[in-house]
């Protein structure tokens, strides 16, 4: 990088609107988390803990979250950060886990007027340090993502999805990639694909299937079902045109699973809602963590209301019964 570009980046890093600085920093922070995830896998001791039924945590989840929260909270001390593995920041974070750089291409974006003057206390950052833990422990490494979502008030506005193992089976290809998006502002790190026109491809859970999930899936009369791990990975399939919709009639996903993917999907014209009322989830700091009304996401150009109309009434009833708050 030339000295001029470095100086320009430094100046932008201090003068760009907060939302751009948070997303730009999150890109670099997510890359560092991805390195930590790969390092732990290559050392071979995953330190698996069972958090609940069908819900694992590894040393990689813990360490990646520690790096992400330490980095973001030291740079944005007034922003509320909610992480899947708890919100506390350990005092002995290795110094090379504390990231201070930011992505210059995000800093250089033109910020839409409605986001220009957003303040730290209006933001909530939702962190899933390792989405697809079950698949990580089983060696399905390309299902794994790092998710950092940024909400303003109720709304998911910006997001970063990092895939630490992107290209890991392609010899010589660069390992890992990071995609990002901000609604009304831009997106990057991937090429938008068009969803299949002549067939209906639906993606859903690989490790959390039950009768309700299956009955909603059947009601969509899919030509093909892609069962893969992680909310981040499934929304990636929509972004890249590999699936038309993501259907998950379960309250198992949490706000840290959907905030970043939803923001990026909305930035490119797709849609993610609950399955009871067809509304966007809220992402303010006090909201229920579970997405108890299920997740229905559609690729850009798909008729979201068609998918919504196919959800069986029995499924809607079950999902609305398990909800403890309005969103
Ligand atoms: P999946 O599509 O099954 O990979 O799930 C997407 C995200 O939601 C992952 O972070 C899962 O850990 C989480 N998730 C989904 N269902 C459940 C569940 N029943 N219990 C715990 N976590 C779940
Ligand atoms: Mg997750
Ligand atoms: Mg996780």
Short mmCIF file of N, CA, C and O in Angstrom, two decimals, residues 254-302:
data_model
loop_
_atom_site.label_atom_id
_atom_site.label_comp_id
_atom_site.label_asym_id
_atom_site.label_seq_id
_atom_site.Cartn_x
_atom_site.Cartn_y
_atom_site.Cartn_z
N UNK A 254 -31.15 -18.00 16.58
CA UNK A 254 -31.14 -16.84 17.47
C UNK A 254 -30.83 -15.57 16.67
O UNK A 254 -30.44 -15.66 15.50
N UNK A 255 -30.94 -14.45 17.36
CA UNK A 255 -30.72 -13.16 16.67
C UNK A 255 -29.29 -13.05 16.11
O UNK A 255 -29.07 -12.43 15.08
N UNK A 256 -28.30 -13.66 16.81
CA UNK A 256 -26.93 -13.59 16.28
C UNK A 256 -26.78 -14.45 15.03
O UNK A 256 -25.83 -14.26 14.28
N UNK A 257 -27.69 -15.40 14.80
CA UNK A 257 -27.64 -16.20 13.57
C UNK A 257 -28.16 -15.42 12.38
O UNK A 257 -27.72 -15.64 11.25
N UNK A 258 -29.14 -14.56 12.61
CA UNK A 258 -29.83 -13.94 11.47
C UNK A 258 -29.50 -12.47 11.23
O UNK A 258 -29.75 -11.97 10.13
N UNK A 259 -28.94 -11.76 12.23
CA UNK A 259 -28.77 -10.31 12.05
C UNK A 259 -27.88 -10.00 10.83
O UNK A 259 -28.29 -9.26 9.92
N UNK A 260 -26.67 -10.55 10.81
CA UNK A 260 -25.76 -10.26 9.70
C UNK A 260 -26.30 -10.78 8.35
O UNK A 260 -26.39 -10.03 7.37
N UNK A 261 -26.73 -12.07 8.30
CA UNK A 261 -27.26 -12.56 7.02
C UNK A 261 -28.47 -11.76 6.53
O UNK A 261 -28.58 -11.46 5.34
N UNK A 262 -29.37 -11.40 7.45
CA UNK A 262 -30.56 -10.62 7.05
C UNK A 262 -30.15 -9.28 6.44
O UNK A 262 -30.67 -8.87 5.40
N UNK A 263 -29.22 -8.59 7.10
CA UNK A 263 -28.83 -7.26 6.60
C UNK A 263 -28.22 -7.37 5.20
O UNK A 263 -28.55 -6.57 4.31
N UNK A 264 -27.37 -8.36 4.99
CA UNK A 264 -26.73 -8.49 3.67
C UNK A 264 -27.77 -8.89 2.62
O UNK A 264 -27.81 -8.34 1.51
N UNK A 265 -28.65 -9.81 3.01
CA UNK A 265 -29.70 -10.24 2.07
C UNK A 265 -30.60 -9.06 1.69
O UNK A 265 -30.92 -8.85 0.52
N UNK A 266 -30.98 -8.26 2.69
CA UNK A 266 -31.83 -7.09 2.41
C UNK A 266 -31.07 -6.05 1.58
O UNK A 266 -31.68 -5.36 0.75
N UNK A 267 -29.76 -5.95 1.80
CA UNK A 267 -28.96 -4.97 1.03
C UNK A 267 -28.99 -5.28 -0.46
O UNK A 267 -28.86 -4.38 -1.30
N UNK A 268 -29.18 -6.56 -0.82
CA UNK A 268 -29.18 -6.91 -2.25
C UNK A 268 -30.60 -7.21 -2.77
O UNK A 268 -30.77 -7.70 -3.88
N UNK A 269 -31.61 -6.96 -1.95
CA UNK A 269 -32.99 -7.09 -2.45
C UNK A 269 -33.70 -8.38 -2.10
O UNK A 269 -34.79 -8.64 -2.61
N UNK A 270 -33.11 -9.21 -1.23
CA UNK A 270 -33.82 -10.40 -0.75
C UNK A 270 -34.62 -10.06 0.50
O UNK A 270 -34.75 -8.89 0.87
N UNK A 271 -35.16 -11.10 1.15
CA UNK A 271 -36.02 -10.84 2.30
C UNK A 271 -35.91 -11.97 3.33
O UNK A 271 -35.89 -13.14 2.95
N UNK A 272 -35.86 -11.59 4.61
CA UNK A 272 -35.87 -12.60 5.69
C UNK A 272 -36.91 -12.16 6.72
O UNK A 272 -36.89 -11.02 7.18
N UNK A 273 -37.84 -13.07 7.04
CA UNK A 273 -38.92 -12.76 7.99
C UNK A 273 -39.17 -13.96 8.90
O UNK A 273 -38.61 -15.04 8.71
N UNK A 274 -40.08 -13.74 9.86
CA UNK A 274 -40.56 -14.88 10.65
C UNK A 274 -41.57 -15.65 9.79
O UNK A 274 -41.92 -15.24 8.68
N UNK A 275 -42.05 -16.79 10.32
CA UNK A 275 -42.98 -17.63 9.55
C UNK A 275 -44.41 -17.54 10.08
O UNK A 275 -45.29 -18.25 9.59
N UNK A 276 -44.65 -16.67 11.07
CA UNK A 276 -46.00 -16.55 11.62
C UNK A 276 -46.70 -15.33 11.04
O UNK A 276 -47.85 -15.41 10.58
N UNK A 277 -45.99 -14.20 11.03
CA UNK A 277 -46.60 -12.97 10.51
C UNK A 277 -45.92 -12.43 9.26
O UNK A 277 -46.38 -11.47 8.67
N UNK A 278 -44.81 -13.04 8.88
CA UNK A 278 -44.09 -12.57 7.69
C UNK A 278 -43.43 -11.23 7.91
O UNK A 278 -43.27 -10.44 6.98
N UNK A 279 -43.04 -10.96 9.17
CA UNK A 279 -42.42 -9.66 9.48
C UNK A 279 -40.95 -9.84 9.81
O UNK A 279 -40.52 -10.90 10.26
N UNK A 280 -40.21 -8.74 9.64
CA UNK A 280 -38.78 -8.77 10.01
C UNK A 280 -38.66 -8.92 11.51
O UNK A 280 -39.48 -8.38 12.26
N UNK A 281 -37.64 -9.61 11.94
CA UNK A 281 -37.34 -9.67 13.38
C UNK A 281 -36.79 -8.33 13.84
O UNK A 281 -36.24 -7.57 13.05
N UNK A 282 -36.93 -8.07 15.15
CA UNK A 282 -36.33 -6.89 15.77
C UNK A 282 -35.00 -7.27 16.39
O UNK A 282 -34.83 -8.40 16.85
N UNK A 283 -34.08 -6.32 16.43
CA UNK A 283 -32.72 -6.60 16.90
C UNK A 283 -32.24 -5.63 17.97
O UNK A 283 -31.04 -5.44 18.13
N UNK A 284 -33.17 -5.00 18.70
CA UNK A 284 -32.73 -4.11 19.78
C UNK A 284 -32.18 -4.94 20.95
O UNK A 284 -32.38 -6.17 21.00
N UNK A 285 -31.52 -4.29 21.88
CA UNK A 285 -30.76 -5.01 22.92
C UNK A 285 -31.62 -5.84 23.86
O UNK A 285 -31.14 -6.82 24.43
N UNK A 286 -32.90 -5.50 24.00
CA UNK A 286 -33.74 -6.22 24.98
C UNK A 286 -34.57 -7.33 24.34
O UNK A 286 -35.33 -8.01 25.03
N UNK A 287 -34.44 -7.53 23.05
CA UNK A 287 -35.32 -8.49 22.36
C UNK A 287 -35.01 -9.93 22.80
O UNK A 287 -33.88 -10.23 23.23
N UNK A 288 -36.01 -10.79 22.69
CA UNK A 288 -35.78 -12.22 22.96
C UNK A 288 -34.69 -12.73 22.01
O UNK A 288 -34.71 -12.39 20.81
N UNK A 289 -33.76 -13.52 22.52
CA UNK A 289 -32.66 -13.99 21.65
C UNK A 289 -33.15 -15.00 20.61
O UNK A 289 -32.66 -15.00 19.48
N UNK A 290 -34.11 -15.83 20.97
CA UNK A 290 -34.58 -16.85 20.02
C UNK A 290 -35.43 -16.23 18.91
O UNK A 290 -36.24 -15.35 19.17
N UNK A 291 -35.27 -16.73 17.71
CA UNK A 291 -36.19 -16.38 16.62
C UNK A 291 -37.32 -17.40 16.69
O UNK A 291 -37.42 -18.31 15.87
N UNK A 292 -38.18 -17.21 17.70
CA UNK A 292 -39.11 -18.28 18.04
C UNK A 292 -40.19 -18.51 16.99
O UNK A 292 -40.87 -19.53 17.02
N UNK A 293 -40.34 -17.56 16.08
CA UNK A 293 -41.37 -17.73 15.04
C UNK A 293 -40.84 -18.27 13.72
O UNK A 293 -41.46 -18.09 12.67
N UNK A 294 -39.67 -18.92 13.78
CA UNK A 294 -39.13 -19.53 12.57
C UNK A 294 -38.46 -18.54 11.65
O UNK A 294 -38.49 -17.32 11.88
N UNK A 295 -37.83 -19.07 10.61
CA UNK A 295 -37.11 -18.22 9.66
C UNK A 295 -37.50 -18.60 8.23
O UNK A 295 -37.41 -19.77 7.85
N UNK A 296 -37.93 -17.59 7.49
CA UNK A 296 -38.21 -17.75 6.06
C UNK A 296 -37.42 -16.68 5.32
O UNK A 296 -37.65 -15.48 5.53
N UNK A 297 -36.49 -17.10 4.48
CA UNK A 297 -35.69 -16.12 3.72
C UNK A 297 -35.75 -16.46 2.25
O UNK A 297 -35.75 -17.65 1.88
N UNK A 298 -35.83 -15.43 1.42
CA UNK A 298 -35.91 -15.67 -0.02
C UNK A 298 -34.87 -14.83 -0.76
O UNK A 298 -34.53 -13.72 -0.35
N UNK A 299 -34.39 -15.38 -1.86
CA UNK A 299 -33.38 -14.72 -2.69
C UNK A 299 -34.00 -13.52 -3.41
O UNK A 299 -35.23 -13.45 -3.56
N UNK A 300 -33.17 -12.57 -3.85
CA UNK A 300 -33.69 -11.44 -4.62
C UNK A 300 -34.48 -11.95 -5.83
O UNK A 300 -34.08 -12.92 -6.47
N UNK A 301 -35.63 -11.32 -6.09
CA UNK A 301 -36.44 -11.70 -7.25
C UNK A 301 -37.46 -12.78 -6.95
O UNK A 301 -38.36 -13.05 -7.75
N UNK A 302 -37.33 -13.45 -5.79
CA UNK A 302 -38.33 -14.48 -5.43
C UNK A 302 -39.56 -13.81 -4.82
O UNK A 302 -39.46 -12.76 -4.19
#
